[in-house]
Coordinates of C-alpha atoms in Angstrom, one line a residue:
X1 CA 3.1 22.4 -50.2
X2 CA 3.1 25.4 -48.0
X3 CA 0.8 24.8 -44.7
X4 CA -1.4 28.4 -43.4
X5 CA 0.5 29.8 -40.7
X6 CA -2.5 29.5 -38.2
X7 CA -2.3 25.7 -38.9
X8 CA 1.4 25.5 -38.5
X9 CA 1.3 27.0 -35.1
X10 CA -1.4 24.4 -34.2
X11 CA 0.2 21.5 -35.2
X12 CA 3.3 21.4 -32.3
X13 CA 0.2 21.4 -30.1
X14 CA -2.0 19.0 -31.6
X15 CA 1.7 16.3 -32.1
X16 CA 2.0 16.7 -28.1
X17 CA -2.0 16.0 -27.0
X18 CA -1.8 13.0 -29.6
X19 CA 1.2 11.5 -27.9
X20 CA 0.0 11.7 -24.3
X21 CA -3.3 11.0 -25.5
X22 CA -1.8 6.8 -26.1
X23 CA -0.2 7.0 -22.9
X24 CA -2.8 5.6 -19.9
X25 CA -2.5 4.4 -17.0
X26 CA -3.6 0.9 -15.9
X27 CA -5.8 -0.3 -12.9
X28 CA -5.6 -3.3 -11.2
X29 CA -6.8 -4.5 -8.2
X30 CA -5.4 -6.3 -5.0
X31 CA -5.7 -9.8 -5.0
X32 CA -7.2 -10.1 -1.4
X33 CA -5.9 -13.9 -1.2
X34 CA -2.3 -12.6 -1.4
X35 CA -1.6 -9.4 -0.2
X36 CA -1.2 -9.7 3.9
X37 CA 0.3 -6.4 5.4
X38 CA 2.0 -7.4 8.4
X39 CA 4.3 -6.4 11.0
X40 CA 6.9 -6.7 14.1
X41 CA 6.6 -5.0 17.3
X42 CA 8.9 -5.2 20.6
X43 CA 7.6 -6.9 23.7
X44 CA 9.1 -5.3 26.4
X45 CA 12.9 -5.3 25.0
X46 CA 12.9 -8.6 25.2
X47 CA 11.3 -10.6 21.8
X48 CA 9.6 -9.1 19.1
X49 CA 6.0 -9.8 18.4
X50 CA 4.6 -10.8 15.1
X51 CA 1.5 -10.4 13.0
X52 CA -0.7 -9.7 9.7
X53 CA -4.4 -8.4 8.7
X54 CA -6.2 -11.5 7.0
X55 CA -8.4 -9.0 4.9
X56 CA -7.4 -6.1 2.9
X57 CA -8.7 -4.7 -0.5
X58 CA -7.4 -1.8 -2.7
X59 CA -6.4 -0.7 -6.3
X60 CA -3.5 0.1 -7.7
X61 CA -2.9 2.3 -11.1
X62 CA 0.4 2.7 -12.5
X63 CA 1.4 4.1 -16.1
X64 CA 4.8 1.9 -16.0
X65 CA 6.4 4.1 -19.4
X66 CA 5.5 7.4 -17.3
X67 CA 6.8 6.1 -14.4
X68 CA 4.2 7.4 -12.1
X69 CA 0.9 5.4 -10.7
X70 CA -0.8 5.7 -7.4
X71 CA -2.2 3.2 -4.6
X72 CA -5.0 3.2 -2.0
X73 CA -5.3 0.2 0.6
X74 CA -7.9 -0.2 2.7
X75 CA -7.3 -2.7 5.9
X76 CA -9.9 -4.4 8.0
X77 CA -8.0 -3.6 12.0
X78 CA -10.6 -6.6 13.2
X79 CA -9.0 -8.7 10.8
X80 CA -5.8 -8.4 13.1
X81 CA -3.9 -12.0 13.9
X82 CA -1.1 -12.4 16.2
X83 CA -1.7 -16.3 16.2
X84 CA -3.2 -15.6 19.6
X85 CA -7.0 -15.4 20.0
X86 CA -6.5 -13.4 23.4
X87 CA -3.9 -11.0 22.1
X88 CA -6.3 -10.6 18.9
X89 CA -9.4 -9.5 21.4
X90 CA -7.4 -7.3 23.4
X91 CA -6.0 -5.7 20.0
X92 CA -8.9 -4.7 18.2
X93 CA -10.5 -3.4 21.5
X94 CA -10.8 0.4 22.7
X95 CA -7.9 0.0 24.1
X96 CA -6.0 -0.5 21.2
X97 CA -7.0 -0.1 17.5
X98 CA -10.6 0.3 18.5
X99 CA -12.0 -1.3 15.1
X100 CA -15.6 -1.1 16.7
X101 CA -14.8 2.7 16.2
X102 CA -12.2 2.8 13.5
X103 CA -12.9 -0.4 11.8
X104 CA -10.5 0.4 8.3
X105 CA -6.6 2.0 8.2
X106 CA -6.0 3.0 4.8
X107 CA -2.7 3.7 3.2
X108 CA -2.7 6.2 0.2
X109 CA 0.5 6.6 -2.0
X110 CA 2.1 7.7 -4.8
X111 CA 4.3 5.0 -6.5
X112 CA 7.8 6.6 -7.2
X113 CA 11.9 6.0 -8.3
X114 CA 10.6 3.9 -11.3
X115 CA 13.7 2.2 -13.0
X116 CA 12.6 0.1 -15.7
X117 CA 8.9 0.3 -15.3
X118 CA 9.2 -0.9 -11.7
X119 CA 8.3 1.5 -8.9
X120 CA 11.0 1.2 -6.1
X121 CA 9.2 3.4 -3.8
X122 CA 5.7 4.7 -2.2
X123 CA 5.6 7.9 -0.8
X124 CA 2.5 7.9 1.3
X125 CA -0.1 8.1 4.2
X126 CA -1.5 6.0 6.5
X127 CA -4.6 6.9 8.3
X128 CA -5.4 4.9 11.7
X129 CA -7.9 5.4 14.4
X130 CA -9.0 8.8 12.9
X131 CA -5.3 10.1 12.5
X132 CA -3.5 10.7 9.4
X133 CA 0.8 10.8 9.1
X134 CA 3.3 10.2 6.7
X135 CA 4.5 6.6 5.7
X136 CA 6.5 5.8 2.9
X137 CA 7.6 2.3 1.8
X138 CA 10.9 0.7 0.6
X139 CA 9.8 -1.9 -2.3
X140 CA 12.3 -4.4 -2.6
X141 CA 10.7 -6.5 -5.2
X142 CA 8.3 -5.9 -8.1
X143 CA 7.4 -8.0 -10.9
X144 CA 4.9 -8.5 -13.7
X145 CA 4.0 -12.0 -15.5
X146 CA 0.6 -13.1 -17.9
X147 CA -1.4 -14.7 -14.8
X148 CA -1.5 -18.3 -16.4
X149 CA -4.9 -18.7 -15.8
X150 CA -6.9 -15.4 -16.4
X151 CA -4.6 -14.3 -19.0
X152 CA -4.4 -10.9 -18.1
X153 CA -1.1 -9.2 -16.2
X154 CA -0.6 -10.1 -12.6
X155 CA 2.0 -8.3 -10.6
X156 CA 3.3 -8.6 -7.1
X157 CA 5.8 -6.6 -4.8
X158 CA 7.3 -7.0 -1.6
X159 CA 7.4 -3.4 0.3
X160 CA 9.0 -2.4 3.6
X161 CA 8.4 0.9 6.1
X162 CA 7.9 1.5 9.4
X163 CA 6.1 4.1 11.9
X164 CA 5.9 5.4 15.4
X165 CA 2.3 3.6 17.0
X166 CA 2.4 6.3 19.7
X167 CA 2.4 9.0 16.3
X168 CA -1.3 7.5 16.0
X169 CA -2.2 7.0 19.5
X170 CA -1.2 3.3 19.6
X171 CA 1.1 3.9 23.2
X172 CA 0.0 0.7 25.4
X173 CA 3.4 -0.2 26.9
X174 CA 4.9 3.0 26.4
X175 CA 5.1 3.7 30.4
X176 CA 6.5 0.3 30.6
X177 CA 9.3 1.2 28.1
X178 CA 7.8 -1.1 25.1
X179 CA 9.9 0.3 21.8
X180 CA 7.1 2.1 20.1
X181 CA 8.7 1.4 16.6
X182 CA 6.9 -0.5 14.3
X183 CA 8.2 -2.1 11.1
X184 CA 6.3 -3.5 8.1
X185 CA 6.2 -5.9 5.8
X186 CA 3.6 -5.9 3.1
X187 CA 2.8 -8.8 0.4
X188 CA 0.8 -7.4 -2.6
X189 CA -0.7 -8.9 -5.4
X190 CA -2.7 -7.3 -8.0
X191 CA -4.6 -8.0 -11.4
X192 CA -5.1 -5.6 -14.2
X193 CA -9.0 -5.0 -14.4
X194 CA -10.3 -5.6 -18.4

């Protein structure tokens, strides 16, 4: 059977738009019970102090046979917890992260270096207190599992960065000679939506 030129031409066309059209990406969303960004901050040179944000939402959507997906998390700065209710005061006031003014950070990425269907890198953005630089993340860990109980795919990473405070106006201690280096350590945990 001999196919009409015109259709012949087509049909290359028409193959490719049918095979991405079964390729889609998938949503989930952040478990806010288990994903804490936190981080580590010098002290004067002399100890490093610790803490997380207790509340943080976001999405994730990821097309794993691609390899490509992107992120967006949104952090609430009055959320902040050093395990020290002054510290915590001082830190969300003007002073500091001024959450009265800029009460959300949010970290924008593109998920990257896929091997397997695991992303092994973010390349990204952080915005805080109105300012917006580069921040790209390390992930260290990534894994998918059937959540036993809602029966739909749960994954989870473990992702490292870091970032100059002073890059986002975040210098208290500076003239003191505080290190102005911060590293992170995010926990994430997402569901795929139905």
């Amino acid at each position: 059977m001999r196919i009409p030129s015109r259709l012949a031409r087509l049909l290359p066309v028409a193959l490719l738009l049918a095979g991405t059209a079964t390729a889609a990406p998938v949503h989930y969303t952040l478990d806010p019970d288990h994903t804490y960004p936190s981080f580590e901050a010098d002290h004067m040179g002399i100890s490093t102090w610790r803490g997380k944000f207790n509340h943080s939402q976001g999405w994730v959507e990821m097309d794993k046979a691609d390899g490509r997906g992107s992120l967006e998390v949104s952090i609430a700065l009055d959320s902040i917890d050093f395990g020290q209710d002054a510290l915590n005061t001082w830190a969300r006031g003007k002073d500091f992260l001024d959450a009265a003014r800029h009460p959300r950070a949010v970290y924008q990425g593109r998920l990257a270096g896929f091997v397997d269907g695991a992303p092994t890198r973010v390349e990204g953005s952080l915005t805080l207190r109105g300012v917006t630089r580069p921040v790209d993340l390390r992930i260290d860990h990534f894994r998918c599992i059937p959540h036993p109980v809602l029966k739909r795919e749960y994954c989870g990473a473990d992702a490292r960065g870091s970032f100059d405070r002073s890059a986002f106006g975040l210098d208290a201690g500076k003239d003191y000679g505080f290190d102005m280096h911060v590293a992170l350590r995010i926990q994430v945990e997402a569901l795929r939506d139905k």
